[in-house]
Tab-separated table of C-alpha atoms in Angstrom:
chain	number	residue	atom	x	y	z
Q	803	MET	CA	-32.592	-2.637	3.091
Q	804	ASP	CA	-28.933	-2.551	2.040
Q	805	GLU	CA	-26.947	-5.679	2.764
Q	806	VAL	CA	-23.805	-5.547	4.871
Q	807	GLU	CA	-20.732	-6.441	2.817
Q	808	VAL	CA	-17.528	-7.424	4.590
Q	809	VAL	CA	-14.809	-5.741	2.537
Q	810	VAL	CA	-11.877	-6.929	4.645
Q	811	ALA	CA	-11.640	-8.333	8.142
Q	812	HIS	CA	-8.848	-9.672	10.339
Q	813	SER	CA	-7.863	-9.539	13.988
Q	814	GLU	CA	-6.605	-5.931	13.807
Q	815	ARG	CA	-9.436	-4.190	11.973
Q	816	ALA	CA	-12.452	-4.638	9.714
Q	817	THR	CA	-14.152	-2.642	6.962
Q	818	LEU	CA	-17.838	-3.060	6.153
Q	819	ARG	CA	-19.924	-1.545	3.366
Q	820	VAL	CA	-23.577	-0.655	3.823
Q	821	GLY	CA	-24.954	0.969	0.687
Q	822	ASP	CA	-22.824	4.017	-0.067
Q	823	VAL	CA	-21.229	4.115	3.387
Q	824	PHE	CA	-18.080	2.345	4.547
Q	825	LEU	CA	-17.681	1.569	8.246
Q	826	LYS	CA	-14.115	1.091	9.414
Q	827	VAL	CA	-13.734	-0.613	12.787
Q	828	ASP	CA	-10.323	-0.275	14.419
Q	829	THR	CA	-9.478	-0.526	18.109
Q	830	ASP	CA	-6.265	1.444	17.499
Q	831	GLN	CA	-7.519	5.018	17.725
Q	832	ALA	CA	-4.108	6.365	16.687
Q	833	ARG	CA	-4.565	4.780	13.255
Q	834	ILE	CA	-8.047	6.244	12.881
Q	835	GLY	CA	-6.762	9.641	13.999
Q	836	ILE	CA	-3.977	9.575	11.418
Q	837	GLU	CA	-6.432	8.600	8.700
Q	838	ILE	CA	-8.758	11.504	9.464
Q	839	GLU	CA	-5.908	14.008	9.764
Q	840	ALA	CA	-4.192	12.810	6.585
Q	841	MET	CA	-7.381	13.081	4.528
Q	842	SER	CA	-7.815	16.655	5.730
Q	843	ARG	CA	-4.310	17.573	4.514
Q	844	VAL	CA	-3.776	15.821	1.172
Q	845	PRO	CA	-4.284	17.612	-2.176
Q	846	VAL	CA	-5.898	14.552	-3.806
Q	847	PRO	CA	-9.538	13.422	-3.647
Q	848	THR	CA	-10.493	11.225	-0.687
Q	849	PRO	CA	-13.722	9.902	0.809
Q	850	GLN	CA	-15.783	12.285	2.925
Q	851	VAL	CA	-15.791	11.614	6.665
Q	852	LEU	CA	-19.434	11.286	7.739
Q	853	TRP	CA	-18.879	10.657	11.422
Q	854	HIS	CA	-16.439	9.180	13.900
Q	855	GLN	CA	-17.603	7.326	16.978
Q	856	PRO	CA	-14.710	5.239	18.358
Q	857	PRO	CA	-13.936	2.580	17.352
Q	858	VAL	CA	-15.922	3.213	14.136
Q	859	LEU	CA	-15.204	5.665	11.308
Q	860	ALA	CA	-17.907	6.203	8.676
Q	861	ILE	CA	-16.876	7.480	5.243
Q	862	THR	CA	-18.539	7.838	1.855
Q	863	ALA	CA	-18.028	5.510	-1.078
Q	864	LEU	CA	-16.058	6.788	-4.062
Q	865	ARG	CA	-17.219	7.066	-7.644
Q	866	GLY	CA	-15.625	4.691	-10.130
Q	867	THR	CA	-13.640	1.491	-9.721
Q	868	THR	CA	-10.100	0.476	-8.894
Q	869	LEU	CA	-7.526	-0.125	-11.605
Q	870	GLY	CA	-7.456	-3.804	-10.696
Q	871	ARG	CA	-6.249	-5.914	-7.811
Q	872	LEU	CA	-3.155	-7.801	-6.767
Q	873	GLY	CA	-3.316	-11.267	-8.269
Q	874	GLY	CA	-5.900	-10.228	-10.852
Q	875	PRO	CA	-5.935	-8.525	-14.240
Q	876	SER	CA	-5.733	-4.767	-14.584
Q	877	THR	CA	-9.040	-3.221	-15.585
Q	878	GLY	CA	-7.584	0.233	-16.150
Q	879	SER	CA	-6.294	1.864	-19.318
Q	880	PRO	CA	-2.695	3.103	-19.685
Q	881	ALA	CA	-4.103	6.644	-19.363
Q	882	GLY	CA	-5.799	5.663	-16.100
Q	883	TRP	CA	-2.525	4.344	-14.702
Q	884	ALA	CA	-0.755	7.531	-15.821
Q	885	ALA	CA	-3.447	9.623	-14.114
Q	886	ALA	CA	-2.828	7.668	-10.924
Q	887	GLY	CA	0.899	8.410	-11.272
Q	888	ALA	CA	0.129	12.126	-11.579
Q	889	ALA	CA	-2.081	12.017	-8.466
Q	890	ILE	CA	0.652	10.235	-6.510
Q	891	ARG	CA	3.168	12.903	-7.554
Q	892	LYS	CA	0.746	15.600	-6.352
Q	893	LEU	CA	0.569	13.845	-2.975
Q	894	HIS	CA	4.345	13.520	-2.730
Q	895	ASP	CA	4.813	17.225	-3.494
Q	896	ALA	CA	2.373	18.303	-0.738
Q	897	PRO	CA	3.616	19.974	2.471
Q	898	LEU	CA	4.938	17.363	4.874
Q	899	PRO	CA	2.778	16.241	7.797
Q	900	PRO	CA	4.483	16.439	11.209
Q	901	TRP	CA	4.570	12.657	11.734
Q	902	ARG	CA	6.349	9.704	10.124
Q	903	GLY	CA	4.321	7.031	8.360
Q	904	ARG	CA	4.871	3.388	7.530
Q	905	ALA	CA	6.965	4.375	4.517
Q	906	GLY	CA	9.188	6.424	6.834
Q	907	ARG	CA	10.826	3.717	8.904
Q	908	SER	CA	14.555	4.265	9.340
Q	909	VAL	CA	16.966	2.288	7.188
Q	910	ALA	CA	18.445	0.612	10.274
Q	911	ALA	CA	15.051	-0.419	11.652
Q	912	LEU	CA	13.889	-1.671	8.264
Q	913	ALA	CA	17.076	-3.687	7.705
Q	914	ALA	CA	16.762	-5.309	11.130
Q	915	GLU	CA	13.092	-6.149	10.521
Q	916	LEU	CA	13.927	-7.571	7.096
Q	917	ASP	CA	16.751	-9.752	8.417
Q	918	ASP	CA	14.537	-11.131	11.205
Q	919	GLU	CA	11.709	-11.837	8.776
Q	920	CYS	CA	13.976	-13.545	6.258
Q	921	ALA	CA	15.349	-15.797	9.001
Q	922	SER	CA	11.803	-16.685	10.106
Q	923	LEU	CA	10.685	-17.471	6.553
Q	924	VAL	CA	13.568	-19.899	6.070
Q	925	THR	CA	13.452	-21.456	9.549
Q	926	SER	CA	9.721	-22.083	9.344
Q	927	GLY	CA	10.004	-23.517	5.841
Q	928	LEU	CA	7.412	-21.091	4.546
Q	929	LEU	CA	9.690	-20.099	1.649
Q	930	PRO	CA	12.784	-21.822	0.188
Q	931	ALA	CA	16.121	-20.401	1.280
Q	932	ASP	CA	17.331	-19.567	-2.243
Q	933	LEU	CA	14.187	-17.505	-2.943
Q	934	VAL	CA	14.613	-15.567	0.296
Q	935	THR	CA	18.356	-15.059	-0.172
Q	936	ARG	CA	18.013	-13.772	-3.741
Q	937	ASN	CA	15.241	-11.337	-2.849
Q	938	ARG	CA	17.092	-10.144	0.254
Q	939	ARG	CA	19.956	-9.148	-2.066
Q	940	VAL	CA	17.558	-7.364	-4.423
Q	941	ALA	CA	15.923	-5.587	-1.466
Q	942	GLU	CA	19.246	-4.070	-0.418
Q	943	ALA	CA	18.849	-1.278	-2.996
Q	944	ALA	CA	15.850	0.103	-1.076
Q	945	LEU	CA	17.943	0.549	2.077
Q	946	ARG	CA	19.395	3.948	1.229
Q	947	PRO	CA	18.931	7.604	2.262
Q	948	TRP	CA	15.776	9.239	0.896
Q	949	THR	CA	14.180	12.675	0.906
Q	950	PRO	CA	10.949	12.715	2.962
Q	951	ALA	CA	7.693	13.081	1.046
Q	952	PHE	CA	4.032	13.002	2.082
Q	953	THR	CA	3.370	9.288	1.560
Q	954	HIS	CA	0.244	7.167	1.731
Q	955	GLY	CA	2.122	4.242	3.241
Q	956	ASP	CA	-0.211	1.479	1.984
Q	957	LEU	CA	-0.918	2.524	-1.597
Q	958	GLN	CA	-2.197	-0.789	-2.886
Q	959	ILE	CA	-3.882	-0.789	-6.276
Q	960	ALA	CA	-7.204	-1.462	-4.532
Q	961	HIS	CA	-6.940	1.875	-2.708
Q	962	VAL	CA	-6.995	4.092	-5.827
Q	963	PHE	CA	-10.316	4.682	-7.628
Q	964	VAL	CA	-10.731	5.964	-11.178
Q	965	ASP	CA	-13.631	6.826	-13.426
Q	966	GLY	CA	-12.392	6.476	-16.968
Q	967	ASP	CA	-9.035	8.257	-16.886
Q	968	GLU	CA	-9.855	10.448	-13.864
Q	969	VAL	CA	-8.713	9.615	-10.348
Q	970	THR	CA	-11.823	9.979	-8.174
Q	971	GLY	CA	-10.252	9.219	-4.832
Q	972	ILE	CA	-7.718	7.385	-2.684
Q	973	ILE	CA	-8.755	5.469	0.436
Q	974	ASP	CA	-7.179	3.949	3.577
Q	975	TRP	CA	-4.811	6.608	4.948
Q	976	SER	CA	-4.020	5.061	8.351
Q	977	GLU	CA	-0.341	4.441	7.417
Q	978	ALA	CA	0.211	7.926	5.944
Q	979	GLY	CA	3.006	10.288	6.953
Q	980	GLN	CA	6.514	11.315	6.009
Q	981	GLY	CA	8.243	8.578	4.063
Q	982	ASP	CA	10.051	7.324	0.981
Q	983	ALA	CA	8.134	8.260	-2.168
Q	984	LEU	CA	9.390	5.201	-4.036
Q	985	TYR	CA	7.770	2.954	-1.417
Q	986	ASP	CA	4.374	4.280	-2.519
Q	987	LEU	CA	5.144	3.821	-6.210
Q	988	ALA	CA	6.392	0.284	-5.643
Q	989	THR	CA	3.384	-0.653	-3.514
Q	990	PHE	CA	1.016	0.687	-6.156
Q	991	THR	CA	2.643	-1.268	-9.010
Q	992	LEU	CA	3.307	-4.487	-7.045
Q	993	GLY	CA	2.261	-7.415	-9.209
Q	994	HIS	CA	1.541	-5.128	-12.177
Q	995	GLU	CA	5.028	-4.486	-13.520
Q	996	GLU	CA	3.597	-4.046	-17.012
Q	997	HIS	CA	2.080	-0.699	-15.948
Q	998	LEU	CA	5.125	0.726	-14.176
Q	999	GLY	CA	6.057	2.738	-17.269
Q	1000	ASP	CA	2.569	4.300	-17.428
Q	1001	VAL	CA	2.712	5.270	-13.756
Q	1002	VAL	CA	6.208	6.756	-14.061
Q	1003	ALA	CA	5.133	8.715	-17.161
Q	1004	GLY	CA	2.243	10.232	-15.228
Q	1005	TYR	CA	4.429	10.819	-12.180
Q	1006	GLY	CA	6.728	12.946	-14.317
Q	1007	ALA	CA	10.087	12.459	-12.620
Q	1008	ASP	CA	13.184	10.328	-13.027
Q	1009	ILE	CA	12.684	7.157	-11.013
Q	1010	ASP	CA	15.384	4.697	-9.980
Q	1011	LEU	CA	13.779	1.473	-11.195
Q	1012	ASP	CA	16.259	-0.654	-9.244
Q	1013	VAL	CA	14.828	0.851	-6.038
Q	1014	ILE	CA	11.275	0.094	-7.191
Q	1015	HIS	CA	12.293	-3.525	-7.824
Q	1016	ALA	CA	13.970	-3.595	-4.425
Q	1017	TRP	CA	10.817	-2.385	-2.703
Q	1018	TRP	CA	8.792	-5.093	-4.496
Q	1019	SER	CA	11.085	-7.705	-2.968
Q	1020	LEU	CA	11.295	-6.038	0.425
Q	1021	ARG	CA	7.566	-5.467	0.836
Q	1022	SER	CA	6.772	-9.013	-0.297
Q	1023	LEU	CA	9.300	-10.578	2.075
Q	1024	LEU	CA	7.840	-8.649	4.993
Q	1025	ALA	CA	4.247	-9.484	4.033
Q	1026	VAL	CA	4.223	-13.220	3.325
Q	1027	ARG	CA	4.122	-14.534	6.889
Q	1028	TRP	CA	1.675	-11.874	8.146
Q	1029	LEU	CA	-0.712	-12.548	5.255
Q	1030	SER	CA	-0.517	-16.298	5.806
Q	1031	GLU	CA	-1.296	-15.883	9.503
Q	1032	HIS	CA	-4.263	-13.538	8.928
Q	1033	GLY	CA	-6.292	-15.528	6.435
Q	1034	PHE	CA	-4.863	-14.180	3.175
Q	1035	ASP	CA	-3.025	-16.145	0.486
Q	1036	PRO	CA	0.297	-14.668	-0.664
Q	1037	PHE	CA	0.845	-17.848	-2.714
Q	1038	ALA	CA	-2.120	-17.102	-5.017
Q	1039	PRO	CA	-1.185	-16.490	-8.674
Q	1040	GLY	CA	0.209	-12.994	-9.203
Q	1041	CYS	CA	0.552	-12.243	-5.495
Q	1042	GLU	CA	3.566	-11.724	-3.211
Q	1043	VAL	CA	5.271	-15.095	-3.672
Q	1044	ASP	CA	5.010	-14.818	-7.458
Q	1045	VAL	CA	6.516	-11.328	-7.171
Q	1046	LEU	CA	9.455	-12.850	-5.292
Q	1047	ARG	CA	9.822	-15.629	-7.866
Q	1048	SER	CA	9.961	-13.054	-10.668
Q	1049	ARG	CA	13.231	-11.733	-9.216
Q	1050	MET	CA	14.961	-15.118	-9.615
């Protein structure tokens, strides 16, 4: 009998693996609905939906492995990272879905959220004020007008699978929708700055690197407290706090 592996679990949702099947448990049916709809629309490989019985979604496992993980070494070749960049460009060029995703928050809403979070980080003592202040200045470059693209919205390195230099699939589409393409690219390369050039080469377009750097700071600032409160460690080597320190 296959063992049950807990892939990730916190108070909002959980993902389990049983053999070649992943079971995603989420009480927010809107997120599950977006995930299913997004996977039916995107021009990149995704897991196959086996069945959906709220609050559980069952999907197939993907062939291959991820390019690495945040806080760990990259296991992928430069060609693998470039292939991921090409797949991300294909996604961004796809016809827009009719809804906004996490990468599509308005500049005003994002700036307000960022200011509140920065104040909380300093007041609580979770991060030193100079680290927060410096990264808040860096993050400003991300707060600009952008052309909507079909974005994944949570394109962590662990969500992209490759086999050799071939992208075999992208998982976890619950935050997908219209959004800022550079948010996806920054999320994917967070903590792996050494592969940004490979990804941009595969993506095949001029990229404003200052905006990528800004999104690294912005995403990390917004994530530190949530991660700390949900059993994750943003202070681990190579993770969000180290990303913030690298901007100093």
